[in-house]
Structure formats: structure tokens, C-alpha cells
Coordinates of C-alpha atoms and ligand atoms in Angstrom, one line a residue:
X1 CA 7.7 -44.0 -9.4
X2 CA 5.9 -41.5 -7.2
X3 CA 8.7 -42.1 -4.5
X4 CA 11.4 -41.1 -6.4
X5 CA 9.2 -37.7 -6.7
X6 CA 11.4 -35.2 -4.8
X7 CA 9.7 -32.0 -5.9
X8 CA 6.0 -33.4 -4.3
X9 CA 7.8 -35.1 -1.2
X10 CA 10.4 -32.2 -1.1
X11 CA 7.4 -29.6 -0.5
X12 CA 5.6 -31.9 1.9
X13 CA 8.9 -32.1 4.0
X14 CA 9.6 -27.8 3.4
X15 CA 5.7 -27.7 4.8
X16 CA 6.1 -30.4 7.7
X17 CA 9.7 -28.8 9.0
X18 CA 8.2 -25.5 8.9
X19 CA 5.0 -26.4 10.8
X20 CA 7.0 -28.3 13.3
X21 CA 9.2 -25.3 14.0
X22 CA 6.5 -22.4 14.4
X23 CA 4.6 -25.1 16.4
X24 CA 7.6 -26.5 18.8
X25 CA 6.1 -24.5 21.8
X26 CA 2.8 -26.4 22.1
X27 CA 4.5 -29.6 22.3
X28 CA 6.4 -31.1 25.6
X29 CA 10.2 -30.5 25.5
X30 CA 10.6 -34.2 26.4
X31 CA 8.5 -37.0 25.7
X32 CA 7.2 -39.0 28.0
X33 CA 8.3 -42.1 26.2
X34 CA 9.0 -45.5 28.0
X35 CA 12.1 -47.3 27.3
X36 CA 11.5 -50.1 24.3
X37 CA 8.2 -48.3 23.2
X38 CA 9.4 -46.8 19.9
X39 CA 10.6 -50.6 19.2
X40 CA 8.2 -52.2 19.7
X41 CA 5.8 -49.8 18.2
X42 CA 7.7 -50.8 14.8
X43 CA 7.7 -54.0 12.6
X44 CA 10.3 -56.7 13.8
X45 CA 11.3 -57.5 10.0
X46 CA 12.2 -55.5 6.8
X47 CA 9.8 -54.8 4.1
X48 CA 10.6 -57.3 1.1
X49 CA 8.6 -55.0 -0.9
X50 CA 8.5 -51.0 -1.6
X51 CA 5.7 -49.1 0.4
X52 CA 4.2 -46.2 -0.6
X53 CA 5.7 -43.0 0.7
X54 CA 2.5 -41.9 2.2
X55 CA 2.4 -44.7 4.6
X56 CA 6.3 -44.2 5.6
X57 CA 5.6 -40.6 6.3
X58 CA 2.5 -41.0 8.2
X59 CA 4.5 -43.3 10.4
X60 CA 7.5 -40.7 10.7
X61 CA 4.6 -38.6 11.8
X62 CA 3.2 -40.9 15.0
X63 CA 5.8 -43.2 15.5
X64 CA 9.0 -41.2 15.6
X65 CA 7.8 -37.2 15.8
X66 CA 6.3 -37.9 19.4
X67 CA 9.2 -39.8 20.9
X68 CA 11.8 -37.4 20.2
X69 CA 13.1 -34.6 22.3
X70 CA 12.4 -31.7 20.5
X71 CA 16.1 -29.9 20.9
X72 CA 14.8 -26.5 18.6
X73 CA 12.1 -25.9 21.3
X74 CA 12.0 -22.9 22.8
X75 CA 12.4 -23.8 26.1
X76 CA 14.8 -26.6 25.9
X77 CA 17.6 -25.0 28.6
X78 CA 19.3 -28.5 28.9
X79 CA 22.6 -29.6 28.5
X80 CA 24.0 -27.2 25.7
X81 CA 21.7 -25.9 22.6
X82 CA 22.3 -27.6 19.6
X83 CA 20.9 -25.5 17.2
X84 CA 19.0 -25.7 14.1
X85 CA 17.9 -22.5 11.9
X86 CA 15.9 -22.5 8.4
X87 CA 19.1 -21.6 6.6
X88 CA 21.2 -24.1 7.5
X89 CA 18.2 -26.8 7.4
X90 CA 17.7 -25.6 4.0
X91 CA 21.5 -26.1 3.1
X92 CA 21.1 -29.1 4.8
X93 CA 18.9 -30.5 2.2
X94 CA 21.3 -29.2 -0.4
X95 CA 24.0 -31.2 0.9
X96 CA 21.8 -34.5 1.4
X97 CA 21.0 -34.0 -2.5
X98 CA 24.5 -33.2 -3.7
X99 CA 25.7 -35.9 -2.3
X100 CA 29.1 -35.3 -2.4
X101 CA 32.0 -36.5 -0.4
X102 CA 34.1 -33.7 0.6
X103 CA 38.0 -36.0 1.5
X104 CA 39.7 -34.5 -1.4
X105 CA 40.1 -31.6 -3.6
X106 CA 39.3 -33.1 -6.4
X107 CA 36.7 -35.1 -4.7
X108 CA 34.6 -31.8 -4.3
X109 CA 36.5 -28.1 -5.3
X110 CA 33.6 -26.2 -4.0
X111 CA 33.3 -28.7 -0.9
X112 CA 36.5 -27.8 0.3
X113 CA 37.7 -24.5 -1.0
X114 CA 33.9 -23.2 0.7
X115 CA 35.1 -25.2 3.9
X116 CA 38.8 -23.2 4.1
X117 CA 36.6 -20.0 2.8
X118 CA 33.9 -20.1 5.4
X119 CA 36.4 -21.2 8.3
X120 CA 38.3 -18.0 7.5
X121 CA 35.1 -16.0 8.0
X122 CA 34.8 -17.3 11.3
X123 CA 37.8 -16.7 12.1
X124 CA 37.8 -13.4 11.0
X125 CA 34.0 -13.3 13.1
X126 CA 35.6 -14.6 16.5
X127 CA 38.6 -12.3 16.4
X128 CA 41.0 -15.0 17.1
X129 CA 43.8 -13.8 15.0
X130 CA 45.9 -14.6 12.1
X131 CA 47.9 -17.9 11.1
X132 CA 45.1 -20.7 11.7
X133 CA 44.2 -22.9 9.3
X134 CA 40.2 -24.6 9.5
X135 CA 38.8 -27.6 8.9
X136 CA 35.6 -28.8 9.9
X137 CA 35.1 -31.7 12.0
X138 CA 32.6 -33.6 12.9
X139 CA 32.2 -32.9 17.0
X140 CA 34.3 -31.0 19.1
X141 CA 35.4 -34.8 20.6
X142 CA 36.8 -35.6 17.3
X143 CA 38.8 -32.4 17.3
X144 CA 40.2 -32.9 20.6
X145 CA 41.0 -36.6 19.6
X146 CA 42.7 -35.4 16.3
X147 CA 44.5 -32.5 19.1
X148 CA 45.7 -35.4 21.2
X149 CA 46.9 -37.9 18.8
X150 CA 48.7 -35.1 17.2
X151 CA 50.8 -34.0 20.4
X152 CA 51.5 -37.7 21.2
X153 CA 53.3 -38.0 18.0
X154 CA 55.0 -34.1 17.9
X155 CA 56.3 -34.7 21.4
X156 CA 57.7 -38.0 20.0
X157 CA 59.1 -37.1 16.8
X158 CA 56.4 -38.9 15.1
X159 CA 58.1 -42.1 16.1
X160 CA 55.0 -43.5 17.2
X161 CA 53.4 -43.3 13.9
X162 CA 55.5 -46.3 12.6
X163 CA 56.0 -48.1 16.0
X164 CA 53.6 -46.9 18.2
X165 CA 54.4 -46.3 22.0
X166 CA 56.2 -49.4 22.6
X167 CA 59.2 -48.5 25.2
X168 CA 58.4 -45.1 25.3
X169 CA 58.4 -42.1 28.2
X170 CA 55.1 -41.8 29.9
X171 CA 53.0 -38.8 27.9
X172 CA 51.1 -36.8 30.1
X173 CA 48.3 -34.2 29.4
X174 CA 47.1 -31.6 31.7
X175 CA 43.9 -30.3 32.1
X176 CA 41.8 -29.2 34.5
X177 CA 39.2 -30.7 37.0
X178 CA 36.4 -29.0 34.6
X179 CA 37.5 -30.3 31.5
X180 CA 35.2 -32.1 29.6
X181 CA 34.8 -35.7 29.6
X182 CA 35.7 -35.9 25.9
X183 CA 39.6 -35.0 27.5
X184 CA 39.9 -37.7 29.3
X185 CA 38.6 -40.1 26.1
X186 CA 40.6 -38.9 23.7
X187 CA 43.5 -39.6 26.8
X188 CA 42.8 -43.5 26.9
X189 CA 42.1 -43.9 23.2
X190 CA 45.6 -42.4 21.7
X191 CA 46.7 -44.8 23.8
X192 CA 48.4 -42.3 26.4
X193 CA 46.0 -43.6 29.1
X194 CA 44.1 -42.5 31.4
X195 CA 46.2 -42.8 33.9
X196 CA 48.8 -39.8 32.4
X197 CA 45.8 -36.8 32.5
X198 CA 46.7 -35.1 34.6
X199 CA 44.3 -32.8 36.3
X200 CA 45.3 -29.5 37.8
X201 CA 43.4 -28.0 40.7
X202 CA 41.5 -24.6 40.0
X203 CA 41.2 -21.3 41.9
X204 CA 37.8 -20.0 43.1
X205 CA 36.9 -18.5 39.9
X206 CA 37.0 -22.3 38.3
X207 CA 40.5 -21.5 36.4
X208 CA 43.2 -23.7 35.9
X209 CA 46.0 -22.7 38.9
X210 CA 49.1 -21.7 36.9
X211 CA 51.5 -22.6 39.6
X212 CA 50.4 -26.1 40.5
X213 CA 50.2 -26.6 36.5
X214 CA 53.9 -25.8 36.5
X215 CA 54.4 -27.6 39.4
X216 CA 52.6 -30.9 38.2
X217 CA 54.9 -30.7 34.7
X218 CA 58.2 -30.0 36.6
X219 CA 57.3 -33.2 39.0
X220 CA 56.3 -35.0 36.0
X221 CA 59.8 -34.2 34.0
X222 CA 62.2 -35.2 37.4
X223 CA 60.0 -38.3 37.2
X224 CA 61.4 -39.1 33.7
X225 CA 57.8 -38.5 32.2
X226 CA 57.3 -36.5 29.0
X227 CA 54.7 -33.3 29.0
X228 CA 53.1 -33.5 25.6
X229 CA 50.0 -31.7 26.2
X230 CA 47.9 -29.2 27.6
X231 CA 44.0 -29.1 27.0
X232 CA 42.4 -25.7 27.9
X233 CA 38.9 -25.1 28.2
X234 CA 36.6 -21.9 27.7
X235 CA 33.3 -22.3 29.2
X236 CA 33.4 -25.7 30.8
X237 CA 29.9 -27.8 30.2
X238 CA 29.5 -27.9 34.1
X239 CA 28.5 -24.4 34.7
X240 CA 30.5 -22.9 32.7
X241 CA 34.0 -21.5 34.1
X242 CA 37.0 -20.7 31.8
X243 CA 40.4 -21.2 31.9
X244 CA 42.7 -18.1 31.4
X245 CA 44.6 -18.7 28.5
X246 CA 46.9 -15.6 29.1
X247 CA 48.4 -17.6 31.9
X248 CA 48.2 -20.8 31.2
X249 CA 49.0 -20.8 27.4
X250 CA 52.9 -19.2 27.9
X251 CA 53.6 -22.0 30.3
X252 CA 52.3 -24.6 27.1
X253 CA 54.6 -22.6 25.1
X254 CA 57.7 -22.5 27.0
X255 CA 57.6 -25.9 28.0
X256 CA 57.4 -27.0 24.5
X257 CA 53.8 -28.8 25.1
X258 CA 51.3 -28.6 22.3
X259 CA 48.3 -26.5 23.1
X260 CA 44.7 -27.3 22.8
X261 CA 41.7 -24.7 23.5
X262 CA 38.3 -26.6 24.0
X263 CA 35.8 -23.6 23.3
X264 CA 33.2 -25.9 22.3
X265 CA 30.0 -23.9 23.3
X266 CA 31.3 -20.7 24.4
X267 CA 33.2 -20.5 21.4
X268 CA 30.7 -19.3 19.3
X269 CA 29.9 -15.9 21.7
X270 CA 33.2 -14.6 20.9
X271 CA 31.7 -13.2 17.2
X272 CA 30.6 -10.2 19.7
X273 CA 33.7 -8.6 20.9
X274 CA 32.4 -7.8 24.2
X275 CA 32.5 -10.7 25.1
X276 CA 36.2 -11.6 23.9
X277 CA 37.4 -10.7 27.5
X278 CA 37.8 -14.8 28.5
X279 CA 39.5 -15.8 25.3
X280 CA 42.6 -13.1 26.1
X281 CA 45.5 -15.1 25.1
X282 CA 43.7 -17.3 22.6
X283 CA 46.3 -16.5 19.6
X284 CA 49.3 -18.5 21.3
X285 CA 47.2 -21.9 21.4
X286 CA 48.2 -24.6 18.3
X287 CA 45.0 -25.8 18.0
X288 CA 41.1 -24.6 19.4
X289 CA 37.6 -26.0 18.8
X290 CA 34.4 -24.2 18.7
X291 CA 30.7 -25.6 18.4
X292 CA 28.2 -23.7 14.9
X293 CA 26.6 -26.9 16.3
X294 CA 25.9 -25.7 19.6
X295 CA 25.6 -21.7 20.0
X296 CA 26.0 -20.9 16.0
X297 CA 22.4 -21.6 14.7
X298 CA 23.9 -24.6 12.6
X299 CA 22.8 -27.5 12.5
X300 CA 25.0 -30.8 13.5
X301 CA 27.5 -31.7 12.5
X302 CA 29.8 -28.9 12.2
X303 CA 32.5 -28.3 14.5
X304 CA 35.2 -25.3 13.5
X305 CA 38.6 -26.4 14.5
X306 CA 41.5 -24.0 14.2
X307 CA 45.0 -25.3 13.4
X308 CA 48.0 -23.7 13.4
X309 CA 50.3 -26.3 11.6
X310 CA 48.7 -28.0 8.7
X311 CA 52.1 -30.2 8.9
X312 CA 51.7 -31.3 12.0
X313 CA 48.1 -33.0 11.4
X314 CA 49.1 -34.5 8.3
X315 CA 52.3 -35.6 9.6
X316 CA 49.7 -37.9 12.2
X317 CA 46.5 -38.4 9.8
X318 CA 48.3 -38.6 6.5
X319 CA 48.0 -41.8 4.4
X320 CA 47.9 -42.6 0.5
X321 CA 46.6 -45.2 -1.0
X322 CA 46.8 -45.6 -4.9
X323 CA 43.0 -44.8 -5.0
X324 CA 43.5 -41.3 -3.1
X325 CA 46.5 -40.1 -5.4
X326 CA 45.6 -37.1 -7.0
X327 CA 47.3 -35.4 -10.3
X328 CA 47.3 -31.8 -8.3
X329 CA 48.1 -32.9 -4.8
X330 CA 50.7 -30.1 -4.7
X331 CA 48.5 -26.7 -4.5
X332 CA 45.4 -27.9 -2.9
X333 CA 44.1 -29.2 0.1
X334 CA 43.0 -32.9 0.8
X335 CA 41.1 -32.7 4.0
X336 CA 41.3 -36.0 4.5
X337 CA 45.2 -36.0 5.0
X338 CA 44.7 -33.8 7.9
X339 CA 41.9 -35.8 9.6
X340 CA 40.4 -38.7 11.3
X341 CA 37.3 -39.2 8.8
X342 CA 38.1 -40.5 5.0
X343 CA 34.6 -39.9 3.6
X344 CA 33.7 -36.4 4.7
X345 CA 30.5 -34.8 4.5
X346 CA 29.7 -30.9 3.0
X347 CA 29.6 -29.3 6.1
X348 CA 30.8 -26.1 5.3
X349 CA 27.5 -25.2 2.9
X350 CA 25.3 -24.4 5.9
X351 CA 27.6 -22.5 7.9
X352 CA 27.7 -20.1 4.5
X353 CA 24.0 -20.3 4.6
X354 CA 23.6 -19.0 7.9
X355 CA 26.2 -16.4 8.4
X356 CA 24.9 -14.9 5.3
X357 CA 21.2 -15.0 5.7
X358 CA 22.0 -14.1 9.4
X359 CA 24.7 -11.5 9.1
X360 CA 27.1 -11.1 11.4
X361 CA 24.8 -8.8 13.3
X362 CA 22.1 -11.0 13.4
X363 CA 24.1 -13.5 14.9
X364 CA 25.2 -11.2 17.7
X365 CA 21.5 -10.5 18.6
X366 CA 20.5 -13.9 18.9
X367 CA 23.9 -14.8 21.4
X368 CA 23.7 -11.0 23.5
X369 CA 19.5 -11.9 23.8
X370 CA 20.4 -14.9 25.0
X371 CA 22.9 -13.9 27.6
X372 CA 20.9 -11.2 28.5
X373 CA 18.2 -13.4 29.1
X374 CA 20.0 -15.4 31.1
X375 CA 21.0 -12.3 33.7
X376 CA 17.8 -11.5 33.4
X377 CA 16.1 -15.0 34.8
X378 CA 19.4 -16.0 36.8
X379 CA 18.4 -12.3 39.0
X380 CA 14.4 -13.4 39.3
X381 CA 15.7 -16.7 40.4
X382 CA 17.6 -15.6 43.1
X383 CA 15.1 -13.0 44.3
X384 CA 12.6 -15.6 45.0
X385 CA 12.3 -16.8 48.3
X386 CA 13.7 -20.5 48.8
X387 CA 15.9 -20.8 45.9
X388 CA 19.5 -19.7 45.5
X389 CA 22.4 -19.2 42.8
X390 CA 25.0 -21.5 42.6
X391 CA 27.0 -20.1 40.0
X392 CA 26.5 -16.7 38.5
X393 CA 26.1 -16.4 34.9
X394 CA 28.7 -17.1 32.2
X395 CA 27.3 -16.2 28.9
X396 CA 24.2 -18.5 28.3
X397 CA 24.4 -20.8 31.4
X398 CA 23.6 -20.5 35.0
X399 CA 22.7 -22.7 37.9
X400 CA 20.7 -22.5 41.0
X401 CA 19.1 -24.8 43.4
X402 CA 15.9 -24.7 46.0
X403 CA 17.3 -24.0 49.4
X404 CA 14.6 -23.1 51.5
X405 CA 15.6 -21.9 54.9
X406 CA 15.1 -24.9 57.2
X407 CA 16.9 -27.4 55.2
X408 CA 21.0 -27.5 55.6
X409 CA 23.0 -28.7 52.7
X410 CA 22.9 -32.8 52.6
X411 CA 21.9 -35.3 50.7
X412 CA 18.1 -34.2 52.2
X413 CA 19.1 -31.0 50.0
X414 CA 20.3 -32.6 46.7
X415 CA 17.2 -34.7 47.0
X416 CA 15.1 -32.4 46.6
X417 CA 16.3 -30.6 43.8
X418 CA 16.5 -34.5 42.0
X419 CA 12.9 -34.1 42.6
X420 CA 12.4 -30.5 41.5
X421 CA 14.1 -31.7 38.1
X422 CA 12.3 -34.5 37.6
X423 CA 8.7 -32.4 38.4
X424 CA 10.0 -29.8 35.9
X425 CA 11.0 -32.4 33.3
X426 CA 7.0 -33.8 33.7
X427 CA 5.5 -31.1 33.3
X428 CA 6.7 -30.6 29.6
X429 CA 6.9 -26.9 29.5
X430 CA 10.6 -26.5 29.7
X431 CA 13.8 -28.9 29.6
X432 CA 16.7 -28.9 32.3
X433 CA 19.4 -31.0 33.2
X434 CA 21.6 -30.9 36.6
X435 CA 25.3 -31.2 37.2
X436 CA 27.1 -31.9 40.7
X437 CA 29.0 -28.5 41.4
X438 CA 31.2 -28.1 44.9
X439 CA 30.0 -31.4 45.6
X440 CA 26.0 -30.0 45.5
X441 CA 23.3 -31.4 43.2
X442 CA 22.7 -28.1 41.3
X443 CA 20.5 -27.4 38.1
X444 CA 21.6 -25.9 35.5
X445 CA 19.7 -23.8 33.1
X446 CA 21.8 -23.1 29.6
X447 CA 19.6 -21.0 27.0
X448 CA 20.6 -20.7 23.6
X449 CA 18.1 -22.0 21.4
X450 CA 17.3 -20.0 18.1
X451 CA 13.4 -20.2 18.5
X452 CA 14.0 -18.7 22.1
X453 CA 12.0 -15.4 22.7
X454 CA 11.7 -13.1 26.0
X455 CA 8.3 -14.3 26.7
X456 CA 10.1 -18.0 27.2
X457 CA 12.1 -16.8 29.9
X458 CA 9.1 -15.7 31.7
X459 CA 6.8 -18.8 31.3
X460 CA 10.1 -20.8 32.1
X461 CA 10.6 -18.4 35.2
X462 CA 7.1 -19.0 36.7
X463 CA 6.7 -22.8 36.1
X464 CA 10.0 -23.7 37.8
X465 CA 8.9 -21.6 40.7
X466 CA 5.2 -23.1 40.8
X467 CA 6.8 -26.8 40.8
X468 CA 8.7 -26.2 43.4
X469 CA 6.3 -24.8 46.0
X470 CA 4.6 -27.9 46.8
X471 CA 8.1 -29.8 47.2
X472 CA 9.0 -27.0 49.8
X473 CA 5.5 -27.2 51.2
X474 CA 6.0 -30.9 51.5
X475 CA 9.2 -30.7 53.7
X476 CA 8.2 -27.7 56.0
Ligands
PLP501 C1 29.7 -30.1 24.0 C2 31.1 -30.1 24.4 C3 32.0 -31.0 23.9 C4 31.6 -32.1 23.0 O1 31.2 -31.7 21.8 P1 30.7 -32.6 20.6 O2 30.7 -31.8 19.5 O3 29.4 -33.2 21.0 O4 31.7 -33.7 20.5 C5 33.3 -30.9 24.3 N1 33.7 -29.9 25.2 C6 32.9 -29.0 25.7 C7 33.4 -27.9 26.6 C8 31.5 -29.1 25.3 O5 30.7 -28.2 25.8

């Protein structure tokens, strides 16, 4: 019986989290886990009989806690931040305990009339405009697959829906070369394939080249192909650059192509309107995904996706059985109808949480410190002798690489900045990742985590530069 206690195991939990989050900085960023360990650290077979809490916590405790990288630390500048917050793990427990499955109106009024309420607030937070419709998905990848399978079917009169692409035009989707990878998937599973991305070379800032887009869709039309789609994307995940949707969007728009922003990370800034420069243009897209998941303090999953035709996605995603048919179908909305996922989770509860126990002010301190930050460590960086920038800041992300002044750029180079990574990932004090950028092994360091503070940036600062004076040493 004492299992099933929530209220003793509920507090233990509220204690543990809490103690795991003030205490994040003591621990490595990474563990230093072998591959197989946590396997075969655990019990080959089921339990044919119920243990004792006690005993599954303790293991949670020194089998799992230790072998997980710890993604709330604040010094994890890898990859992007994927951010937790005490208000939205607090809503998270709500939701685990409500249960509730959130593909219907009627399946869950407050689950979906809070997720079309709190999307609207975001909305109304990232100053994209009026005339979008949210719905909450469960990764940016989804939304971009839902995007794509969409403008297959528009640009062929939803045709496809009863009989597929069989004999049809080639579809082609345009991107850029710094779209995410998530493009180019959602490309070869509608069933496009890959083959018909089509990626548009950039200018030096990293944007999408207007005139070779409209020369890559006017080749692609005298070839008897059929332009469907254009993906966007604001704040690539390589280091950073965005499109500029002022030019590129009209183009989407006059040649009838449906238009899809991929804001995933750098979405998020744009609740402070200084920053609101890069997403000029925004308003004319169909469709754009941003990350609470990444930059937003919410925990994943919850990925805000803007839509501008309701129609349109449920003309692709909807389907009703006899189970789904609902007595009120005609005033409210079934989520579901307009998505991939049937079941559907209550995402939308700790969003609410944290813009409110946040504020919209609060949230805008925690995204300008951390872009601040970022100037801030991206200028110490490259006045220090041996390293160098190799792409300036946007927002929260910056790279760099050692380059002391005997060594030319070569694989010598890349190699040792592989090595730098590697002594930095050790060491256990911070967390960074690399990317390959103008054909150079670079590293890049992305900082957006909530526990982050200013003092971070300097013990972050001083490690990477004390890590890499022996490698430099070493090749002198
Ligand atoms: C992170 C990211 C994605 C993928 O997001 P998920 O929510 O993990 O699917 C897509 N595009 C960009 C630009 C990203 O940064």
C-alpha cells in the first residue's frame, strides 16, 4: 500500500528535484559513463513481484542519477538548452497525475481551450501578428513534418491523400544549406524524397540568396517539376545564421509555394522586441515553429507551432473513426484532426505555469542575460591570445576555435580543437559540442540554460582557456 502513497513519495521527489537543481553545479555536466554500463548495472529480468519503493528510488538514485547528462546545469553550453524551470516541473507533475489525453475537445475542455489560450499569449509575447492559429506539438521535427506533408497535399489538390503520389509531378522543397537536418527528414518521409530538397546557396551573412532561390524554382518549373515548398529558418542550429524572411517569404507567396518558418530555438528570443529585427517579414509565412522546449524555461515536450489555415491541416491529418465522433464537433477544436499524434499529452499546463510565475518580464531577463552573456564571453574569447571567433554572436550562440599563430588551417588545426573538446568535455566543469562551419572544425558555445548565472560565464571562460594551454604548449 505504501507505494501507491503519492503524498509521502510526492514530497520525497519535490525534495530530491529541488536538491538536484540548487546542487547541479557540483556535479560534472557529462558523465563519464562507458557505453553498456547502465545495462549491465541493472537486473537482466523483470521483477515477478512488487518491491518496495525505497529500494526503486535508491536505485534511481545510483544507477540512473549519475549516468545522465545533467541538461539544467549551469554550464551545459552544448547543442541547444533544453530547459527545465520549477514551474513548469511543477505543472509537469500536474499533468502526469491528471492524466488526461488532450486529442479532442471533449476528451479534455481545459486541455485544449488552455492550449489555443496559451498559444495566443505567445503569440501575442513574440509579436508575430494576427491570423495564426496554435497547436502544440510535440518537437519542432514533428511540426515541420506536419508543414511538409501539408504542402505536398495543397500543391496537389489533396489528391494525394486518397492516392498518394503515384504518377505525379516531382515536388520540390527549398531550403537552405543551414537548414536543419529535420528538413531534409521530413523531405524523404512525406514521400517527396530526398532527392527534390533543394538547397539554395547563402550569401556571407548565412541567408538564403533570393535570386538563386528564384532561379532554382524557375529551372525547376521549365523542368516540368512542381514547387510546393519553402522551409525558412531563423537561427540555424550550426552557429546560428537566419534567413531573411522579408525577402525570401514574397517569393513563397507569389509563386504559390507554402511557407514554413523553422524558428526552433531562436524563436523564443523574439518575446523581447529588440530583438524582433531577424524575424521582419515573419507575418506572410503559413506556418512557423518555435521551441518553450529550448529557450522558454519549459520543459519538453512543447513545441508552439503557428498555423495560418486550420483547413489546410485538417484537410491532410483529418480522420474519423466512429470512436472519435463527437456530439459538438461543430464549435470546437479536436486537435487531433489537425495533427500527426492521436493521443496527445497536456502540454499546454506548463507553458501557463511559467509565463505566469515568470511574467513576461522575467522571461526577457533570463533570454537578454543570456545574450549578453554571450557578448560578453564571445569578446574575452577573442582577446585571448591563440584562440579566435568564428562566428560572431547571434543571440545565445557563438563559436570560436584555438588558432595559435604557428599552425595554418588543416586538418593539424581541426585536430586540435577535437582535442580541446574532448579535454573540456573531461574535465566536467562545462559541456560543449562542435559543428563543422566553412569547412573548419569549430566549437560552439550556446548558453541558455535557466540555472545559468554571470559567475558561470567566468568559471566557463577560464577553464576553456586553461585546457587549452597545454594543447598549444604541446604543438609549439
Ligand atoms: C532543435 C532544432 C530542431 C529540432 O527540434 P526538436 O524539437 O528536437 O524536434 C529543428 N530546427 C532547428 C533550427 C533546431 O534548432
Amino acid at each position: 500500500m505504501k507505494n501507491h502513497d503519492l503524498k509521502v513519495w510526492g514530497s520525497r521527489a519535490a525534495a530530491w528535484s529541488a536538491h538536484y537543481l540548487t546542487t547541479l553545479a557540483d556535479r560534472p555536466v557529462r558523465p563519464s559513463t562507458r557505453p553498456g554500463e547502465v545495462r549491465a548495472s541493472l537486473p537482466a529480468e523483470p521483477p515477478q513481484e512488487a518491491e518496495d519503493v525505497e529500494a526503486v528510488f535508491a536505485d534511481f538514485e545510483n544507477l540512473i542519477v549519475p549516468h545522465v547528462t545533467n541538461w539544467q546545469h549551469p554550464r551545459f553550453f552544448a547543442y541547444f538548452p533544453s530547459n527545465a524551470s520549477p514551474p513548469s516541473v511543477l505543472a509537469e507533475w500536474l499533468t502526469a497525475a491528471l492524466g488526461a489525453q488532450c486529442m479532442l475537445w471533449q476528451t479534455s475542455p481545459a486541455g485544449t481551450e488552455l492550449e489555443t489560450h496559451v498559444l495566443d499569449w505567445l503569440r501575442q509575447m513574440t509579436g508575430i501578428g494576427a491570423g495564426w492559429h496554435g497547436v502544440i506539438q510535440g518537437g519542432a521535427t514533428l511540426a515541420t513534418l506536419s508543414a511538409i506533408l501539408v504542402a505536398r497535399d495543397k500543391a496537389l489538390n489533396w489528391e494525394s491523400k486518397e492516392s498518394g503520389l503515384f504518377g505525379q509531378k516531382r515536388l520540390r522543397v527549398y531550403v537552405s544549406s543551414h537548414a536543419h537536418s529535420s528538413v531534409e527528414k521530413a523531405v524523404f518521409l512525406s514521400g517527396i524524397g530526398r532527392e527534390n530538397l533543394v538547397k539554395i546557396a547563402v550569401d556571407d551573412d548565412g541567408a538564403m540568396r533570393v535570386d538563386a532561390l528564384q532561379a532554382a524554382i524557375d529551372a525547376d518549373r521549365a523542368a516540368g517539376h512542381l514547387p510546393c515548398a519553402l522551409v525558412a529558418v531563423l537561427g540555424a542550429t550550426g552557429v546560428g545564421v537566419s534567413d531573411r524572411l522579408d525577402e525570401v517569404l514574397p517569393v513563397a507567396c507569389a509563386e504559390g509555394l507554402f511557407s514554413h518558418v523553422d524558428a526552433a530555438w531562436a524563436g523564443s528570443a523574439l518575446i523581447c522586441p529588440e530583438m524582433r529585427d531577424m524575424a521582419k517579414g515573419i507575418e506572410q509565412a503559413d506556418s512557423v515553429v518555435m521551441n518553450p522546449h529550448k529557450w522558454l524555461m519549459t520543459n519538453f515536450d512543447c513545441s508552439a507551432h503557428f498555423i495560418k489555415s486550420v483547413e489546410d491541416f485538417k484537410k491532410t491529418m483529418s480522420i474519423t473513426p466512429a470512436y472519435l465522433v463527437t456530439q459538438d464537433a461543430d464549435d470546437v477544436t479536436d486537435f487531433s484532426q489537425m495533427t500527426l499524434e492521436l493521443g496527445r499529452r497536456f502540454r499546454a499546463l506548463k507553458l501557463w505555469f511559467v509565463i505566469r510565475c515568470y511574467g513576461v518580464s522575467g522571461l526577457q531577463t533570463i533570454i537578454r542575460d543570456h545574450v549578453r552573456w554571450t557578448e560578453e564571453m564571445a569578446r574575452r574569447i577573442a582577446n585571448t591570445d591563440g584562440f579566435e571567433i568564428t562566428s560572431s554572436p547571434q543571440l545565445g550562440l557563438f563559436s570560436f576555435r584555438l588558432a595559435p599563430g604557428h599552425m595554418a588551417d588543416g586538418a593539424a588545426l581541426d585536430d586540435l580543437n577535437a582535442r580541446l573538446v574532448d579535454a573540456i568535455n573531461q574535465d566536467g566543469a562545462l559541456y560543449l559540442t562542435q559543428t563543422m562551419h566553412e569547412g573548419r572544425y569549430v566549437i560552439r558555445v550556446s548558453i541558455g540554460t535557466t540555472a545559468t548565472a554571470a559567475n558561470d560565464i567566468d568559471i566557463a571562460y577560464e577553464r576553456i582557456v586553461a585546457l587549452a594551454a597545454p594543447l598549444i604548449a604541446d604543438k609549439s
